[in-house]
Structures are given as C-alpha cells and as structure tokens.
Amino acid sequence: MNPVEGLSRPATSRRTSSEKEGNGIMPKLKTRSSAKKRFHVKKSGQVKFAKAYGKHLFTHAKSQKLKREHRGTGHLRDMDAKKVRLELFPYGAN
C-alpha cells in the first residue's frame, strides 16, 4: 500500500452554484463593501458621505475656512446619488 493512498479522503459530492439555485430562487445581490463603509442612503434617497481632508486638520497649516468646510458630513448631488444607489447598493439602502 502506498502511504499517500491511506491518506486520501472519501469522495464527497460538491454542489456547484447552479445546482444550489435549482429551486428557482435568484441568489441575493451583494452590496459593495467599499460603499457600505463610505456612504449611507437615507430614507429620502439622499446619500450621506464623510468629507475628505478632515483627518489631519491640525497637522498642516490650514485656514480657518478650510477647517470649517471639511468638517462633518455632506450629501451627494442628485446625479451622483442616483449612481451610488443603483450601482453600489442593489436594494437601495444599507
């Protein structure tokens, strides 16, 4: 007997993805992970996001106006919000 033969596993039947979907139910669509971390779709349909350049407010010389403008969150424009909702969030909200 070959030592490798004694270690072989019994054959198991593995189902492919097409066999799993054989019951006529469509698979669930996945939300893009990167979008989940960056955007939040509100009930009104607006998409909220965190403003950039706010992590290091005090490390570089920035004007008071810049510090104020980059604080907090903002909302995407309607055209961009529509793209995010349709392409990145298949079910509309997170």
PDB file of N, CA, C and O in Angstrom, residues 61-87:
ATOM      1  N   ALA A  61      -0.664  73.627   8.047  1.00  0.00           N
ATOM      2  CA  ALA A  61      -1.211  74.977   8.148  1.00  0.00           C
ATOM      3  C   ALA A  61      -2.420  75.090   7.231  1.00  0.00           C
ATOM      4  O   ALA A  61      -2.293  75.021   6.013  1.00  0.00           O
ATOM      5  N   LYS A  62      -3.596  75.182   7.812  1.00  0.00           N
ATOM      6  CA  LYS A  62      -4.829  75.327   7.044  1.00  0.00           C
ATOM      7  C   LYS A  62      -5.585  76.536   7.551  1.00  0.00           C
ATOM      8  O   LYS A  62      -5.570  76.845   8.745  1.00  0.00           O
ATOM      9  N   SER A  63      -6.272  77.167   6.632  1.00  0.00           N
ATOM     10  CA  SER A  63      -7.033  78.340   7.030  1.00  0.00           C
ATOM     11  C   SER A  63      -8.264  77.898   7.828  1.00  0.00           C
ATOM     12  O   SER A  63      -8.700  76.749   7.740  1.00  0.00           O
ATOM     13  N   GLN A  64      -8.798  78.807   8.572  1.00  0.00           N
ATOM     14  CA  GLN A  64      -9.982  78.519   9.376  1.00  0.00           C
ATOM     15  C   GLN A  64     -11.148  78.136   8.471  1.00  0.00           C
ATOM     16  O   GLN A  64     -11.961  77.279   8.824  1.00  0.00           O
ATOM     17  N   LYS A  65     -11.233  78.765   7.289  1.00  0.00           N
ATOM     18  CA  LYS A  65     -12.305  78.478   6.343  1.00  0.00           C
ATOM     19  C   LYS A  65     -12.230  77.017   5.865  1.00  0.00           C
ATOM     20  O   LYS A  65     -13.251  76.327   5.809  1.00  0.00           O
ATOM     21  N   LEU A  66     -11.037  76.527   5.546  1.00  0.00           N
ATOM     22  CA  LEU A  66     -10.880  75.148   5.111  1.00  0.00           C
ATOM     23  C   LEU A  66     -11.251  74.168   6.210  1.00  0.00           C
ATOM     24  O   LEU A  66     -11.899  73.154   5.969  1.00  0.00           O
ATOM     25  N   LYS A  67     -10.822  74.461   7.422  1.00  0.00           N
ATOM     26  CA  LYS A  67     -11.147  73.589   8.549  1.00  0.00           C
ATOM     27  C   LYS A  67     -12.660  73.495   8.739  1.00  0.00           C
ATOM     28  O   LYS A  67     -13.209  72.424   9.019  1.00  0.00           O
ATOM     29  N   ARG A  68     -13.347  74.612   8.568  1.00  0.00           N
ATOM     30  CA  ARG A  68     -14.794  74.654   8.736  1.00  0.00           C
ATOM     31  C   ARG A  68     -15.498  73.873   7.618  1.00  0.00           C
ATOM     32  O   ARG A  68     -16.431  73.126   7.860  1.00  0.00           O
ATOM     33  N   GLU A  69     -15.025  74.067   6.370  1.00  0.00           N
ATOM     34  CA  GLU A  69     -15.687  73.441   5.220  1.00  0.00           C
ATOM     35  C   GLU A  69     -15.505  71.934   5.173  1.00  0.00           C
ATOM     36  O   GLU A  69     -16.357  71.215   4.657  1.00  0.00           O
ATOM     37  N   HIS A  70     -14.393  71.419   5.695  1.00  0.00           N
ATOM     38  CA  HIS A  70     -14.133  69.989   5.625  1.00  0.00           C
ATOM     39  C   HIS A  70     -14.589  69.235   6.866  1.00  0.00           C
ATOM     40  O   HIS A  70     -14.298  68.053   7.016  1.00  0.00           O
ATOM     41  N   ARG A  71     -15.300  69.900   7.736  1.00  0.00           N
ATOM     42  CA  ARG A  71     -15.784  69.286   8.967  1.00  0.00           C
ATOM     43  C   ARG A  71     -17.064  68.503   8.688  1.00  0.00           C
ATOM     44  O   ARG A  71     -17.897  68.922   7.887  1.00  0.00           O
ATOM     45  N   GLY A  72     -17.226  67.366   9.340  1.00  0.00           N
ATOM     46  CA  GLY A  72     -18.506  66.664   9.326  1.00  0.00           C
ATOM     47  C   GLY A  72     -18.817  65.903   8.057  1.00  0.00           C
ATOM     48  O   GLY A  72     -17.938  65.348   7.406  1.00  0.00           O
ATOM     49  N   THR A  73     -20.106  65.888   7.697  1.00  0.00           N
ATOM     50  CA  THR A  73     -20.575  65.101   6.568  1.00  0.00           C
ATOM     51  C   THR A  73     -21.269  65.996   5.551  1.00  0.00           C
ATOM     52  O   THR A  73     -21.580  67.146   5.836  1.00  0.00           O
ATOM     53  N   GLY A  74     -21.513  65.433   4.385  1.00  0.00           N
ATOM     54  CA  GLY A  74     -22.209  66.152   3.337  1.00  0.00           C
ATOM     55  C   GLY A  74     -23.135  65.209   2.581  1.00  0.00           C
ATOM     56  O   GLY A  74     -23.203  64.016   2.887  1.00  0.00           O
ATOM     57  N   HIS A  75     -23.847  65.731   1.603  1.00  0.00           N
ATOM     58  CA  HIS A  75     -24.753  64.920   0.783  1.00  0.00           C
ATOM     59  C   HIS A  75     -24.324  65.011  -0.674  1.00  0.00           C
ATOM     60  O   HIS A  75     -23.936  66.075  -1.146  1.00  0.00           O
ATOM     61  N   LEU A  76     -24.394  63.880  -1.360  1.00  0.00           N
ATOM     62  CA  LEU A  76     -24.038  63.854  -2.775  1.00  0.00           C
ATOM     63  C   LEU A  76     -25.080  64.601  -3.592  1.00  0.00           C
ATOM     64  O   LEU A  76     -26.250  64.683  -3.199  1.00  0.00           O
ATOM     65  N   ARG A  77     -24.680  65.105  -4.745  1.00  0.00           N
ATOM     66  CA  ARG A  77     -25.615  65.719  -5.685  1.00  0.00           C
ATOM     67  C   ARG A  77     -26.551  64.636  -6.203  1.00  0.00           C
ATOM     68  O   ARG A  77     -26.241  63.451  -6.156  1.00  0.00           O
ATOM     69  N   ASP A  78     -27.704  65.038  -6.724  1.00  0.00           N
ATOM     70  CA  ASP A  78     -28.716  64.075  -7.156  1.00  0.00           C
ATOM     71  C   ASP A  78     -28.191  63.095  -8.198  1.00  0.00           C
ATOM     72  O   ASP A  78     -28.473  61.893  -8.135  1.00  0.00           O
ATOM     73  N   MET A  79     -27.416  63.577  -9.155  1.00  0.00           N
ATOM     74  CA  MET A  79     -26.903  62.721 -10.217  1.00  0.00           C
ATOM     75  C   MET A  79     -25.960  61.658  -9.649  1.00  0.00           C
ATOM     76  O   MET A  79     -26.054  60.475  -9.995  1.00  0.00           O
ATOM     77  N   ASP A  80     -25.063  62.064  -8.754  1.00  0.00           N
ATOM     78  CA  ASP A  80     -24.120  61.125  -8.164  1.00  0.00           C
ATOM     79  C   ASP A  80     -24.814  60.170  -7.197  1.00  0.00           C
ATOM     80  O   ASP A  80     -24.473  58.987  -7.115  1.00  0.00           O
ATOM     81  N   ALA A  81     -25.799  60.684  -6.461  1.00  0.00           N
ATOM     82  CA  ALA A  81     -26.536  59.839  -5.520  1.00  0.00           C
ATOM     83  C   ALA A  81     -27.282  58.736  -6.256  1.00  0.00           C
ATOM     84  O   ALA A  81     -27.335  57.592  -5.794  1.00  0.00           O
ATOM     85  N   LYS A  82     -27.819  59.049  -7.412  1.00  0.00           N
ATOM     86  CA  LYS A  82     -28.537  58.047  -8.208  1.00  0.00           C
ATOM     87  C   LYS A  82     -27.590  56.926  -8.638  1.00  0.00           C
ATOM     88  O   LYS A  82     -27.927  55.744  -8.558  1.00  0.00           O
ATOM     89  N   LYS A  83     -26.379  57.290  -9.056  1.00  0.00           N
ATOM     90  CA  LYS A  83     -25.390  56.286  -9.462  1.00  0.00           C
ATOM     91  C   LYS A  83     -25.030  55.381  -8.290  1.00  0.00           C
ATOM     92  O   LYS A  83     -24.933  54.166  -8.435  1.00  0.00           O
ATOM     93  N   VAL A  84     -24.810  55.978  -7.125  1.00  0.00           N
ATOM     94  CA  VAL A  84     -24.429  55.193  -5.950  1.00  0.00           C
ATOM     95  C   VAL A  84     -25.551  54.245  -5.560  1.00  0.00           C
ATOM     96  O   VAL A  84     -25.322  53.060  -5.294  1.00  0.00           O
ATOM     97  N   ARG A  85     -26.786  54.734  -5.546  1.00  0.00           N
ATOM     98  CA  ARG A  85     -27.923  53.885  -5.167  1.00  0.00           C
ATOM     99  C   ARG A  85     -28.101  52.720  -6.130  1.00  0.00           C
ATOM    100  O   ARG A  85     -28.323  51.582  -5.715  1.00  0.00           O
ATOM    101  N   LEU A  86     -28.011  52.968  -7.425  1.00  0.00           N
ATOM    102  CA  LEU A  86     -28.296  51.931  -8.416  1.00  0.00           C
ATOM    103  C   LEU A  86     -27.157  50.945  -8.578  1.00  0.00           C
ATOM    104  O   LEU A  86     -27.395  49.739  -8.717  1.00  0.00           O
ATOM    105  N   GLU A  87     -25.914  51.414  -8.575  1.00  0.00           N
ATOM    106  CA  GLU A  87     -24.797  50.553  -8.895  1.00  0.00           C
ATOM    107  C   GLU A  87     -24.167  49.889  -7.663  1.00  0.00           C
ATOM    108  O   GLU A  87     -23.716  48.757  -7.739  1.00  0.00           O
TER     109      GLU A  87
END
